[in-house]
mmCIF file of C-alpha atoms in Angstrom:
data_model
loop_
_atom_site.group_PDB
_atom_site.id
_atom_site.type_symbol
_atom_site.label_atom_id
_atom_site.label_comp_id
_atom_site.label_asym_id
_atom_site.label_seq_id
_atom_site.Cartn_x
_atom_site.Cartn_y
_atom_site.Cartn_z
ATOM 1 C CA UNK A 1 0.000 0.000 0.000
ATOM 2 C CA UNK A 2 3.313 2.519 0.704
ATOM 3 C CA UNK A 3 4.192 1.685 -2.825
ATOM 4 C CA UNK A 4 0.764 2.536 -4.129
ATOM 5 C CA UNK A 5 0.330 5.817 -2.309
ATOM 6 C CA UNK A 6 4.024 7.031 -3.610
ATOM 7 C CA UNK A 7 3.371 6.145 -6.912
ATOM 8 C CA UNK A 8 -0.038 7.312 -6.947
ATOM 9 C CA UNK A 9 1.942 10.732 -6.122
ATOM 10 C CA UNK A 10 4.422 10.242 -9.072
ATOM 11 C CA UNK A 11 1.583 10.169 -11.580
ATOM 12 C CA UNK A 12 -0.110 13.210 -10.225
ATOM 13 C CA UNK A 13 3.130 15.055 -10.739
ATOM 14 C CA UNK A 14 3.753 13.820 -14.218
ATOM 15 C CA UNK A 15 0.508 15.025 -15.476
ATOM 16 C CA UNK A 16 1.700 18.482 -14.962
ATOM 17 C CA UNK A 17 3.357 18.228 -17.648
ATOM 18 C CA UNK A 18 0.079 16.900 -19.803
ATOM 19 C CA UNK A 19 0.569 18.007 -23.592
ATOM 20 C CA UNK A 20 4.216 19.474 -23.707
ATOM 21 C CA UNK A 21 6.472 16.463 -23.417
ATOM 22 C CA UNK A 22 5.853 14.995 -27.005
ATOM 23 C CA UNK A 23 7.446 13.375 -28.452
ATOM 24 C CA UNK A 24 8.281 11.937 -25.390
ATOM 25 C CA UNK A 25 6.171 10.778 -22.374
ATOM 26 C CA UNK A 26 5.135 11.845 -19.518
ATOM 27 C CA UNK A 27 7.285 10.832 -16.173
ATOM 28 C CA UNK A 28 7.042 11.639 -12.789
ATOM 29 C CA UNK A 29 9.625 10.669 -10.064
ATOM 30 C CA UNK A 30 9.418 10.652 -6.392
ATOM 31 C CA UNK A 31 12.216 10.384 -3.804
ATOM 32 C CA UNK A 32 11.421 9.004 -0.654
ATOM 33 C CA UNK A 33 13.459 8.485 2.462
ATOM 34 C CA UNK A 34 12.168 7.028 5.827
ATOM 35 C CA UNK A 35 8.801 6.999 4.570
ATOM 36 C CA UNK A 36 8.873 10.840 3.788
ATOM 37 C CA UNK A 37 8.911 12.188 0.528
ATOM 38 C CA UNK A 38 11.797 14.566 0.168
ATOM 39 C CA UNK A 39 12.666 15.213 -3.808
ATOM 40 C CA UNK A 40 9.822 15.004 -6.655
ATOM 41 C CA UNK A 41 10.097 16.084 -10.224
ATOM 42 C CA UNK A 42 8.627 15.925 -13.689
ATOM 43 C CA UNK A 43 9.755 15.589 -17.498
ATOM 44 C CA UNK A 44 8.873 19.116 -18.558
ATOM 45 C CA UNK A 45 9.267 18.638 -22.191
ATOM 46 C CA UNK A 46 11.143 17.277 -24.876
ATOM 47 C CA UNK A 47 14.713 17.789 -24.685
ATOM 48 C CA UNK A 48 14.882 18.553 -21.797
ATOM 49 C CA UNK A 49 16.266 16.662 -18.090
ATOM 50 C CA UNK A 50 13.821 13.889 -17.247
ATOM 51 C CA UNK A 51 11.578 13.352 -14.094
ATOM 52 C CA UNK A 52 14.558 11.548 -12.402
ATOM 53 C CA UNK A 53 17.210 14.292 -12.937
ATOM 54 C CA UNK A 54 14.396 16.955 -11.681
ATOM 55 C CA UNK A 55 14.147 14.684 -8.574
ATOM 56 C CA UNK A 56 18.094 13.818 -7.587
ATOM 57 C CA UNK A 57 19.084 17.225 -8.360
ATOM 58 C CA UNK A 58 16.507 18.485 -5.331
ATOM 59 C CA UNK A 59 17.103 15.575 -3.004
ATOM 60 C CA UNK A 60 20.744 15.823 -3.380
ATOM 61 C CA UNK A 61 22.798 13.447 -0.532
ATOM 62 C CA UNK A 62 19.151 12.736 0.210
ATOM 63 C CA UNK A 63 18.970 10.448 -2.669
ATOM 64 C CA UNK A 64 22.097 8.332 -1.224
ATOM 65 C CA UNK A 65 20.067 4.877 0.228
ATOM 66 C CA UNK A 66 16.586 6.000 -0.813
ATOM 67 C CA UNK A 67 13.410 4.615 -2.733
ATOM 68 C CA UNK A 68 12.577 6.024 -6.109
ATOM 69 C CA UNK A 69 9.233 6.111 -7.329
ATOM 70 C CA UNK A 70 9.541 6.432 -11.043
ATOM 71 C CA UNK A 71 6.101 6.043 -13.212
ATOM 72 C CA UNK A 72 7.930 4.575 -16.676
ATOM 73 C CA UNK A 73 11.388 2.312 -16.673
ATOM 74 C CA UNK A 74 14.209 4.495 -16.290
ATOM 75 C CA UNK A 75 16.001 5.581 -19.939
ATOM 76 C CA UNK A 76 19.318 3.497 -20.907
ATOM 77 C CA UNK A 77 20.439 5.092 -23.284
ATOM 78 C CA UNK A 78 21.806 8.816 -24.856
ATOM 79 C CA UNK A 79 19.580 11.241 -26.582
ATOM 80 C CA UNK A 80 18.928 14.896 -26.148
ATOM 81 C CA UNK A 81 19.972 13.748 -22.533
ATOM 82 C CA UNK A 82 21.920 10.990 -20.813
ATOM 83 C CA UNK A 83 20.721 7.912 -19.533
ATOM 84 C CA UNK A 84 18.555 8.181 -16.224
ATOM 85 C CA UNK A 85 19.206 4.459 -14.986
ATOM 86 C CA UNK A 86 22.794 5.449 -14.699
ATOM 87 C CA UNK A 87 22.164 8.596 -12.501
ATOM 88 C CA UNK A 88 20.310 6.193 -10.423
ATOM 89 C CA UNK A 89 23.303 4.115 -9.696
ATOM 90 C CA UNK A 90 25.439 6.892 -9.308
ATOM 91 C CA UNK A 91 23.216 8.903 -6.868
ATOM 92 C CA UNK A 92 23.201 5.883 -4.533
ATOM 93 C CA UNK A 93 19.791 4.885 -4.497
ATOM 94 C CA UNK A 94 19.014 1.649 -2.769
ATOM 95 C CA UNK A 95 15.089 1.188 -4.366
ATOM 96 C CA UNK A 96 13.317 1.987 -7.257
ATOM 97 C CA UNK A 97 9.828 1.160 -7.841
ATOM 98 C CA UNK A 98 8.734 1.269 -11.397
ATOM 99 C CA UNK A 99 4.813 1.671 -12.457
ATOM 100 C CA UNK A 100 5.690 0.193 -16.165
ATOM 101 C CA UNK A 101 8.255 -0.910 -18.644
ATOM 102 C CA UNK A 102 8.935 1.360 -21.621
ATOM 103 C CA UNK A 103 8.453 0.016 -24.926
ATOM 104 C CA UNK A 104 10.470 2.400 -26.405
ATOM 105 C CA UNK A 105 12.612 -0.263 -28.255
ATOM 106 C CA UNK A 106 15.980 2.109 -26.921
ATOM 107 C CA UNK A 107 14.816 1.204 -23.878
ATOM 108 C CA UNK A 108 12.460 -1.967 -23.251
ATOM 109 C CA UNK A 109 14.011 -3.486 -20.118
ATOM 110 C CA UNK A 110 17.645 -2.187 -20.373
ATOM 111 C CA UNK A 111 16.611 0.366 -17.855
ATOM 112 C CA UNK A 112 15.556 -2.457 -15.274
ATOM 113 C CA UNK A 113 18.961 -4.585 -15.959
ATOM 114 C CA UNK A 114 21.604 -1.784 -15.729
ATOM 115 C CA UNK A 115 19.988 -0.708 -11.992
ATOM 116 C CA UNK A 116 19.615 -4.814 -10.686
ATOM 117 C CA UNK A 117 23.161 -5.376 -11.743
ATOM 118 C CA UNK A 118 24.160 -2.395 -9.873
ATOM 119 C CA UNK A 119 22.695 -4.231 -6.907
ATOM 120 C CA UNK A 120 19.748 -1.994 -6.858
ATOM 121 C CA UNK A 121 16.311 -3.320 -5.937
ATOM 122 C CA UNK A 122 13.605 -3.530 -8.665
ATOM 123 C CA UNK A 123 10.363 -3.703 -8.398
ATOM 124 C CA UNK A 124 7.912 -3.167 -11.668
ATOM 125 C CA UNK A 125 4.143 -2.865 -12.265
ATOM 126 C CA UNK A 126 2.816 -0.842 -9.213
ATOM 127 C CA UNK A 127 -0.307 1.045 -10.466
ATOM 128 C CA UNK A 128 0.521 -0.135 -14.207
ATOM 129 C CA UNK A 129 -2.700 0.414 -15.248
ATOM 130 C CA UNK A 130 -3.124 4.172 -14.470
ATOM 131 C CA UNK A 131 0.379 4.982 -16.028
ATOM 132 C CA UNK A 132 -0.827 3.241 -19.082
ATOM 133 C CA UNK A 133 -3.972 5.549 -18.876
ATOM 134 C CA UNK A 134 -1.207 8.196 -18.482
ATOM 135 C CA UNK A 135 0.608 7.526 -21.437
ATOM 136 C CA UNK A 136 -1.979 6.469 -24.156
ATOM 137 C CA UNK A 137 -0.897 8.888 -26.282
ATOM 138 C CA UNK A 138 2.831 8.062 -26.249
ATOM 139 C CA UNK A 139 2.011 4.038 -25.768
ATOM 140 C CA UNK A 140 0.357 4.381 -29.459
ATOM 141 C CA UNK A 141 2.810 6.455 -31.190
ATOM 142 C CA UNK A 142 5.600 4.421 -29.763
ATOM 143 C CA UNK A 143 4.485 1.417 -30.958
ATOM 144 C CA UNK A 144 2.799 2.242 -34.296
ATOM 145 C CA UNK A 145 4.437 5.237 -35.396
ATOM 146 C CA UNK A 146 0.554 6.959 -36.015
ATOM 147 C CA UNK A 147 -0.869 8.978 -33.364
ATOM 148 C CA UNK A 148 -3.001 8.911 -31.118
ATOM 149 C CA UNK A 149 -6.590 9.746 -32.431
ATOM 150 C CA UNK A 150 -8.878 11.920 -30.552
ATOM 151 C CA UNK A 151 -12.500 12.347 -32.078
ATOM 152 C CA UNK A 152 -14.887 14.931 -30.347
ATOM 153 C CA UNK A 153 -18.354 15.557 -31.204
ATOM 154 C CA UNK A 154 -20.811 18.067 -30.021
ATOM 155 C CA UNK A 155 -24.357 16.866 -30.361
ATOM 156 C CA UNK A 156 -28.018 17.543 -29.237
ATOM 157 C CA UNK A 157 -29.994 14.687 -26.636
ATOM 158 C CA UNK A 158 -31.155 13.439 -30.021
ATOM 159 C CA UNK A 159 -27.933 13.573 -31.329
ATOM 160 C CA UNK A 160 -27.743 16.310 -33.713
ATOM 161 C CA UNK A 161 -25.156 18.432 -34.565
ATOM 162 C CA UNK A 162 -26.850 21.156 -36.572
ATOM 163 C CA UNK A 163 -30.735 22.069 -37.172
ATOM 164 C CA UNK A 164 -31.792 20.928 -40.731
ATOM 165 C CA UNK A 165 -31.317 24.809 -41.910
ATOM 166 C CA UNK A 166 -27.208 24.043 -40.801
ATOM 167 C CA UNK A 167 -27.271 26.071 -37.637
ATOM 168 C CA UNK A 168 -25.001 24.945 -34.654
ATOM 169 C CA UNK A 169 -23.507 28.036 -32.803
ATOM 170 C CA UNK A 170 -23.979 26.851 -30.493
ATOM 171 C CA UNK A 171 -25.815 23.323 -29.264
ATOM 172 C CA UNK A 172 -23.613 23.029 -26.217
ATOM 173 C CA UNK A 173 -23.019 25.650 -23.532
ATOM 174 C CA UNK A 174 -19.679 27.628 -22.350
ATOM 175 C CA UNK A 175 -18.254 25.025 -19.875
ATOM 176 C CA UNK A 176 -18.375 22.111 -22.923
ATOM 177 C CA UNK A 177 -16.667 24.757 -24.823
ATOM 178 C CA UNK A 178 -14.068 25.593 -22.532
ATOM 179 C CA UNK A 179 -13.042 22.022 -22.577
ATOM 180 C CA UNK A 180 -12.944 21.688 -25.709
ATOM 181 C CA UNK A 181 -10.404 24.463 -25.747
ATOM 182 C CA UNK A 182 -8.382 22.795 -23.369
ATOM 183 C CA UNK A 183 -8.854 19.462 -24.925
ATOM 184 C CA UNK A 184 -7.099 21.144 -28.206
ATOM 185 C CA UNK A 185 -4.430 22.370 -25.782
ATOM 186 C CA UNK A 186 -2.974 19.177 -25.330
ATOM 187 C CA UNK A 187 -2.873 17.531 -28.604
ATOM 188 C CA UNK A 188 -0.251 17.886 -31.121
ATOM 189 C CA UNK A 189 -2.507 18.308 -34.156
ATOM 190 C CA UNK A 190 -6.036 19.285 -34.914
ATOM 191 C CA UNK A 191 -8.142 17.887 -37.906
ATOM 192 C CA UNK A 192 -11.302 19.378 -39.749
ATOM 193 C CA UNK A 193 -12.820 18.582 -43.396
ATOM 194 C CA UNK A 194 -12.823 20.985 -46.036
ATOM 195 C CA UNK A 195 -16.237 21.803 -45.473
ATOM 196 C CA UNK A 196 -15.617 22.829 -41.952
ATOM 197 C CA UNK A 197 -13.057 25.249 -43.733
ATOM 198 C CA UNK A 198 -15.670 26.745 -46.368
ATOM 199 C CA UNK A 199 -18.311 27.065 -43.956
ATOM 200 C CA UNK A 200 -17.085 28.408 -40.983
ATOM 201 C CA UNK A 201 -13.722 29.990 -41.599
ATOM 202 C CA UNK A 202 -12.227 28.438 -38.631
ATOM 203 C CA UNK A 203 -8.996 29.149 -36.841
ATOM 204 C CA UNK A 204 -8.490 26.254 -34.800
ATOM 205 C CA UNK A 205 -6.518 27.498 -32.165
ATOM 206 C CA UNK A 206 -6.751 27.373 -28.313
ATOM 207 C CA UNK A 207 -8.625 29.577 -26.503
ATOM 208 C CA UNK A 208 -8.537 29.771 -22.804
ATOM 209 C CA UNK A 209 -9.125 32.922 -20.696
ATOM 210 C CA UNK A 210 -6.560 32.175 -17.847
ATOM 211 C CA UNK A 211 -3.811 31.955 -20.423
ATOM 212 C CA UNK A 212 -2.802 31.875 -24.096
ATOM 213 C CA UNK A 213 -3.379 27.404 -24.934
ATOM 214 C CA UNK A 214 -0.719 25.659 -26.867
ATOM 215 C CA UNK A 215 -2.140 25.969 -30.578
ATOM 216 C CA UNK A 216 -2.170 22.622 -32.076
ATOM 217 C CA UNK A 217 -0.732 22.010 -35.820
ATOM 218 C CA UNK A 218 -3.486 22.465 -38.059
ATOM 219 C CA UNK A 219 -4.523 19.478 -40.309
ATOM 220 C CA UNK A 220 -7.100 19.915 -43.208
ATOM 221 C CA UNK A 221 -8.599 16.842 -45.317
ATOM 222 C CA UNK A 222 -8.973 18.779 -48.399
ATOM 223 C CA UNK A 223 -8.883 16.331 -51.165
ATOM 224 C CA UNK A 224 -9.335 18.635 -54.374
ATOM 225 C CA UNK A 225 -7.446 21.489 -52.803
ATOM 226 C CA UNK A 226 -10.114 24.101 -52.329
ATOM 227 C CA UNK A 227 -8.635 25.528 -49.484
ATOM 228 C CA UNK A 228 -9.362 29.512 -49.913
ATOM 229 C CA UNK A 229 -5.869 31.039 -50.025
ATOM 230 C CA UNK A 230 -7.450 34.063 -48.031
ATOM 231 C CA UNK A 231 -8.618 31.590 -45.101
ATOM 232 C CA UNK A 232 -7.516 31.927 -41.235
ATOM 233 C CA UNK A 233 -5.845 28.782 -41.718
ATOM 234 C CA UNK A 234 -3.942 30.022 -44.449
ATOM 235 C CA UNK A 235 -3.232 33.417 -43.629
ATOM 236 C CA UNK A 236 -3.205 33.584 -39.944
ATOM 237 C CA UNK A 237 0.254 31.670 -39.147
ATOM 238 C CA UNK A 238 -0.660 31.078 -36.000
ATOM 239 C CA UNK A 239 0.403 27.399 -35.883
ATOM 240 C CA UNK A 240 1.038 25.233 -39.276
ATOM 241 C CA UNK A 241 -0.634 23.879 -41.007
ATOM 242 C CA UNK A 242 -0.591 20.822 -43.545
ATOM 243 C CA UNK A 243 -3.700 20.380 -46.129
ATOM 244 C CA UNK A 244 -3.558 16.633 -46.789
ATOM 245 C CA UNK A 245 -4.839 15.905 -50.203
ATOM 246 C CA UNK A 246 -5.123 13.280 -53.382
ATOM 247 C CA UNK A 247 -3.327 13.116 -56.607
ATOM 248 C CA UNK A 248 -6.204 14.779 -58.413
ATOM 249 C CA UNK A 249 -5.240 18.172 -56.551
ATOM 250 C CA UNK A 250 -4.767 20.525 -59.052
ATOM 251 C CA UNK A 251 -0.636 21.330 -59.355
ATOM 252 C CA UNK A 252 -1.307 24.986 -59.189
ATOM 253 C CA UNK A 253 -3.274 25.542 -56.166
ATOM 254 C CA UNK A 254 -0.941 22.760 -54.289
ATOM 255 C CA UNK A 255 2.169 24.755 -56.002
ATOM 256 C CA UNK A 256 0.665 27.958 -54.905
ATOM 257 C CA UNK A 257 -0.209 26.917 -51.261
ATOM 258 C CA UNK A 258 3.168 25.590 -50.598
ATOM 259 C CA UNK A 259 4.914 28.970 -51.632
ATOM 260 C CA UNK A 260 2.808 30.253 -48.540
ATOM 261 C CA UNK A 261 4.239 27.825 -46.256
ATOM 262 C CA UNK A 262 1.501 25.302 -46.014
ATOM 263 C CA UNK A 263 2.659 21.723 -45.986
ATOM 264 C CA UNK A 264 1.156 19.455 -48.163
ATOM 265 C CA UNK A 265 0.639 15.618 -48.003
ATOM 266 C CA UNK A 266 -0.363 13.671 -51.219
ATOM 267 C CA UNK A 267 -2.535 10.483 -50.024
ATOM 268 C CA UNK A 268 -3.647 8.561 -52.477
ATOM 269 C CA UNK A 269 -5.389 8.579 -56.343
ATOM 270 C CA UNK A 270 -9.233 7.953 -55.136
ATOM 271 C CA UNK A 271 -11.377 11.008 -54.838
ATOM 272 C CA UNK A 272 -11.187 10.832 -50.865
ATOM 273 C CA UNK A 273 -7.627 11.414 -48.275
ATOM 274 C CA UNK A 274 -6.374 7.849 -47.878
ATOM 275 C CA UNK A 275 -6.714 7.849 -43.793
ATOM 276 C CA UNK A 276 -3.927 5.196 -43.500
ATOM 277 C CA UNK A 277 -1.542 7.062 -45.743
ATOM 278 C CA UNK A 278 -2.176 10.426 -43.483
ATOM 279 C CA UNK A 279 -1.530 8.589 -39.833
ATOM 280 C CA UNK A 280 1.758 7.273 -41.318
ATOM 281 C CA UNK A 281 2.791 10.792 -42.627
ATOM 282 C CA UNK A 282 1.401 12.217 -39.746
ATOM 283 C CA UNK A 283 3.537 9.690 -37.342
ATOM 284 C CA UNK A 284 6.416 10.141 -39.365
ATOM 285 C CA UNK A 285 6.724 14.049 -39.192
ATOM 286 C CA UNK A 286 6.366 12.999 -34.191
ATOM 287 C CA UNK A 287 2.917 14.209 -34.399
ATOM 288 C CA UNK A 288 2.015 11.873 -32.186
ATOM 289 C CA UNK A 289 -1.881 12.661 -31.525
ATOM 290 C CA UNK A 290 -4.414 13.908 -33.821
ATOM 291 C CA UNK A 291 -8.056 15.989 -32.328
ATOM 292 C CA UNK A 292 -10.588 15.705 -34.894
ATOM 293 C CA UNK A 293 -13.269 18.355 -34.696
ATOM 294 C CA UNK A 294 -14.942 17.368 -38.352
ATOM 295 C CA UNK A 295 -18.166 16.523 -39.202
ATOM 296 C CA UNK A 296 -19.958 13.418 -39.674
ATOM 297 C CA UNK A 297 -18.563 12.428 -42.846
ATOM 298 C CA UNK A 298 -15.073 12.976 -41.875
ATOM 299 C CA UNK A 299 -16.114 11.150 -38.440
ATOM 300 C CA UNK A 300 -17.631 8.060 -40.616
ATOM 301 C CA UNK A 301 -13.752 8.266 -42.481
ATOM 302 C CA UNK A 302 -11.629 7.699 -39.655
ATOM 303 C CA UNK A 303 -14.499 5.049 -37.903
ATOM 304 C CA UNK A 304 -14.538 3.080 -41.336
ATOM 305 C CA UNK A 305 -10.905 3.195 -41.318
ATOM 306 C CA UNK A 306 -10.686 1.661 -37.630
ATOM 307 C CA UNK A 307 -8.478 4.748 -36.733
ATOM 308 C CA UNK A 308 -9.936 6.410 -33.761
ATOM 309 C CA UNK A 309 -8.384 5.631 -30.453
ATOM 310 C CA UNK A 310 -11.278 7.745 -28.318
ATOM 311 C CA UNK A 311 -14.203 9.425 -28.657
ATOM 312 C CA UNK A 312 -15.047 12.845 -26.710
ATOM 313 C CA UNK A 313 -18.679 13.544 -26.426
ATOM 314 C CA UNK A 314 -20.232 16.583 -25.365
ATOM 315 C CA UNK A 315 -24.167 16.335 -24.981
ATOM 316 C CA UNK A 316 -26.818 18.410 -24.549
ATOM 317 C CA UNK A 317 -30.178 18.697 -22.913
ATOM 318 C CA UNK A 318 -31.690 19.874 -25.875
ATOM 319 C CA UNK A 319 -33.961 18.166 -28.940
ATOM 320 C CA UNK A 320 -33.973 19.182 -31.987
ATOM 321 C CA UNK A 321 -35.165 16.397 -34.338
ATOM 322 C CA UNK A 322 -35.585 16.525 -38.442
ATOM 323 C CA UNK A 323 -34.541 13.515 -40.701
ATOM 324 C CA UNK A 324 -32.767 16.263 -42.773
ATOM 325 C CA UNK A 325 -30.237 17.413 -39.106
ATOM 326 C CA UNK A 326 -26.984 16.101 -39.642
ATOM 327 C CA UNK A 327 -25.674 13.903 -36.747
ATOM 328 C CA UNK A 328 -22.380 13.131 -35.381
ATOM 329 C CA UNK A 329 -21.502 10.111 -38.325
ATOM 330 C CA UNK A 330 -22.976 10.251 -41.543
ATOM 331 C CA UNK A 331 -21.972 7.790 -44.043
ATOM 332 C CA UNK A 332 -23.799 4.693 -44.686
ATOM 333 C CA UNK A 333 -22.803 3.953 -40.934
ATOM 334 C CA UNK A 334 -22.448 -0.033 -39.447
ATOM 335 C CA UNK A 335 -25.145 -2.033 -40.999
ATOM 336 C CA UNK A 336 -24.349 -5.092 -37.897
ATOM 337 C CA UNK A 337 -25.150 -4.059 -34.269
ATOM 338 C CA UNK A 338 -21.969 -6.482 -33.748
ATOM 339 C CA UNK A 339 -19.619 -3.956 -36.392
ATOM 340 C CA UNK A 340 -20.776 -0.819 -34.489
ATOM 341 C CA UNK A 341 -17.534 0.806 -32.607
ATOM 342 C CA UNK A 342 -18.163 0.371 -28.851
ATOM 343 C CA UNK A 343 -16.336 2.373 -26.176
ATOM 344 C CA UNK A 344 -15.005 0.809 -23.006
ATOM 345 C CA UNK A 345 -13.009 2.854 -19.759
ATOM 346 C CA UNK A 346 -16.166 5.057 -19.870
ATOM 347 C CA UNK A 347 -16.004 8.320 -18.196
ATOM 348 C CA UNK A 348 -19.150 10.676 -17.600
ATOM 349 C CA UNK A 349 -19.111 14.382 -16.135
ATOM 350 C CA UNK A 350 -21.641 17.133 -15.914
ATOM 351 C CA UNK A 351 -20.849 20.449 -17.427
ATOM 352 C CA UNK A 352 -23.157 22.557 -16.026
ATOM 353 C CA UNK A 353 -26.002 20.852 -18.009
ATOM 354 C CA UNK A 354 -24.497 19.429 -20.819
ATOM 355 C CA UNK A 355 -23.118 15.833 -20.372
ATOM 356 C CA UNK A 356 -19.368 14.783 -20.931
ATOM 357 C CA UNK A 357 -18.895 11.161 -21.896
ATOM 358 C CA UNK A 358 -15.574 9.980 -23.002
ATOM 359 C CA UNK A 359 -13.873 6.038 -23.401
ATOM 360 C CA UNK A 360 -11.520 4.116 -25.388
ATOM 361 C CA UNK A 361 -12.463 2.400 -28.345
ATOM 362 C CA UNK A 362 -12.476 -1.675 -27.892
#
């Protein structure tokens, strides 16, 4: 039970850093002596010490005969920084309790042997479970190379996300707005249609009142390349962005847009963005999750294409009916009960009156 309680700590601390650390994930380390905690610290962000460093460097002689709490396997090896298991073993440490191994294939258990054949004590998988919760996003990338994916929607009790006339400013109230904002401020990338572009004019960015959000890197599915050049996406360089079209693009426009800085990603010859072929790129340029705010046929896209990792769903205590209102998916949907995507680690919260349910996908 001491183990869980430290450790329990050491995830607390890490999520402080929720949202900056990627590439990397997110650790938090705890040093305890005599049952007291006297040195905690946090991976900040990429590049920069790690949760261990943070937590010898304030327990200094401290550290000499103490028990570590450390929420992922100790790095072994040399990046941006050197190799935490080693500071371990240098600082004197008699204990070090690990929540879970890292994957990270630079890492995967090399961590673990470096500190028991220092004649350290190991012990691994103490609240495993939550640091996996922890690190979803960087468990995913790690191991697949594609992010993370993140799909919100915003719906009525009768789930609708516009009146048949197309309004929807605004279905939910200020508190399910607010967290979307500060949903956005933690993933890398954020991901609209081109029809979301055209209709709305959106800029995507993070907007909190206690302080200015991380803006996400901006991520259009805009197969023919109808982007307007004049668009807030386009012109407002607040964060990049990257229009992510097909091979019937016409050159010009895609020539024309990347002369104004805009990335482009080519993916696929069919008339619609190849989902697979955009994770991979995506993955490839350590974007390693993806918030997508589109509508329902860009939902029914990444469904269809088995991509979406969770689902955010903000609902509320309104009806607003017509067979013509657009709803979260559109598409021609699951025809099977047993092919419909099912959610599982469900969490529900009220927001003011509007309902917040989110879960994993199974």
């Amino acid at each position: 039970m001491q183990d869980e309680f430290f450790m329990r700590e050491a995830l607390r601390i890490a999520s402080n850093a929720k949202g900056r650390t990627s590439p990397n994930p997110m650790v938090g380390a705890v040093v305890v002596k005599n049952g007291r905690i006297v040195a905690e610290g946090w991976h900040r962000k990429a590049g920069t010490p790690h949760a261990e460093i943070h937590a010898l460097k304030m327990a200094g002689d401290l550290a000499k005969g103490a028990t570590v709490y450390v929420t992922l396997e100790p790095c072994s090896h040399y990046g941006r920084t050197g190799p935490c298991a080693k500071a371990l073993v240098e600082a004197g440490v008699a204990r070090v309790v690990v929540a879970m191994k890292d994957p990270n294939p630079k890492v995967a258990g090399n961590g673990i042997r470096i500190l028991e054949e220092a004649g350290i004590e190991v012990k691994c998988g103490v609240l495993e479970a939550e640091a996996v919760k922890l690190n979803e996003v960087f468990l995913k990338w790690i191991s697949t190379r594609r992010p993370f994916v993140a799909m919100k929607t915003a719906m009525s009790l009768d789930g609708k996300i516009a009146t048949c006339t197309g309004e929807s400013q605004w279905i939910t109230n200020s508190s399910s707005r607010r967290r979307v904002h500060e949903l956005r401020d933690i993933y890398d990338a954020i991901l609209v249609g081109i029809n979301t572009v055209l209709k709305d004019d959106p800029s995507l960015t993070t907007r909190l009142e206690a302080y200015d959000g991380r803006n996400p890197v901006r991520v259009v599915l805009d197969s023919s390349c109808r982007i307007p050049f004049d668009s807030k996406l386009v012109s407002d360089e607040k964060s990049p962005l990257i229009v992510a079209v097909t091979e019937e693009a016409p050159c010009d426009r895609v020539n024309a847009l990347r002369a104004k800085g805009v990335r482009i990603i080519s993916c696929g010859n069919g008339p619609r963005v190849d989902i697979d072929i955009l994770l991979s790129e995506l993955g490839r340029m350590n974007i390693t999750s993806l918030f997508v705010e589109g509508g329902g046929q860009v939902n029914n896209a990444f469904l269809k294409a088995g991509a979406v990792d969770r689902v955010y769903a903000f609902i509320a205590p309104m009806l607003i009916g017509g067979q013509n209102a657009l709803t979260p998916v559109e598409g021609d949907g699951f025809a099977r009960l047993s092919d419909a995507v099912r959610l599982k680690e469900i969490e529900t919260e009220l927001l003011d009156d509007d309902i917040f349910v989110t879960g994993v996908v199974e």
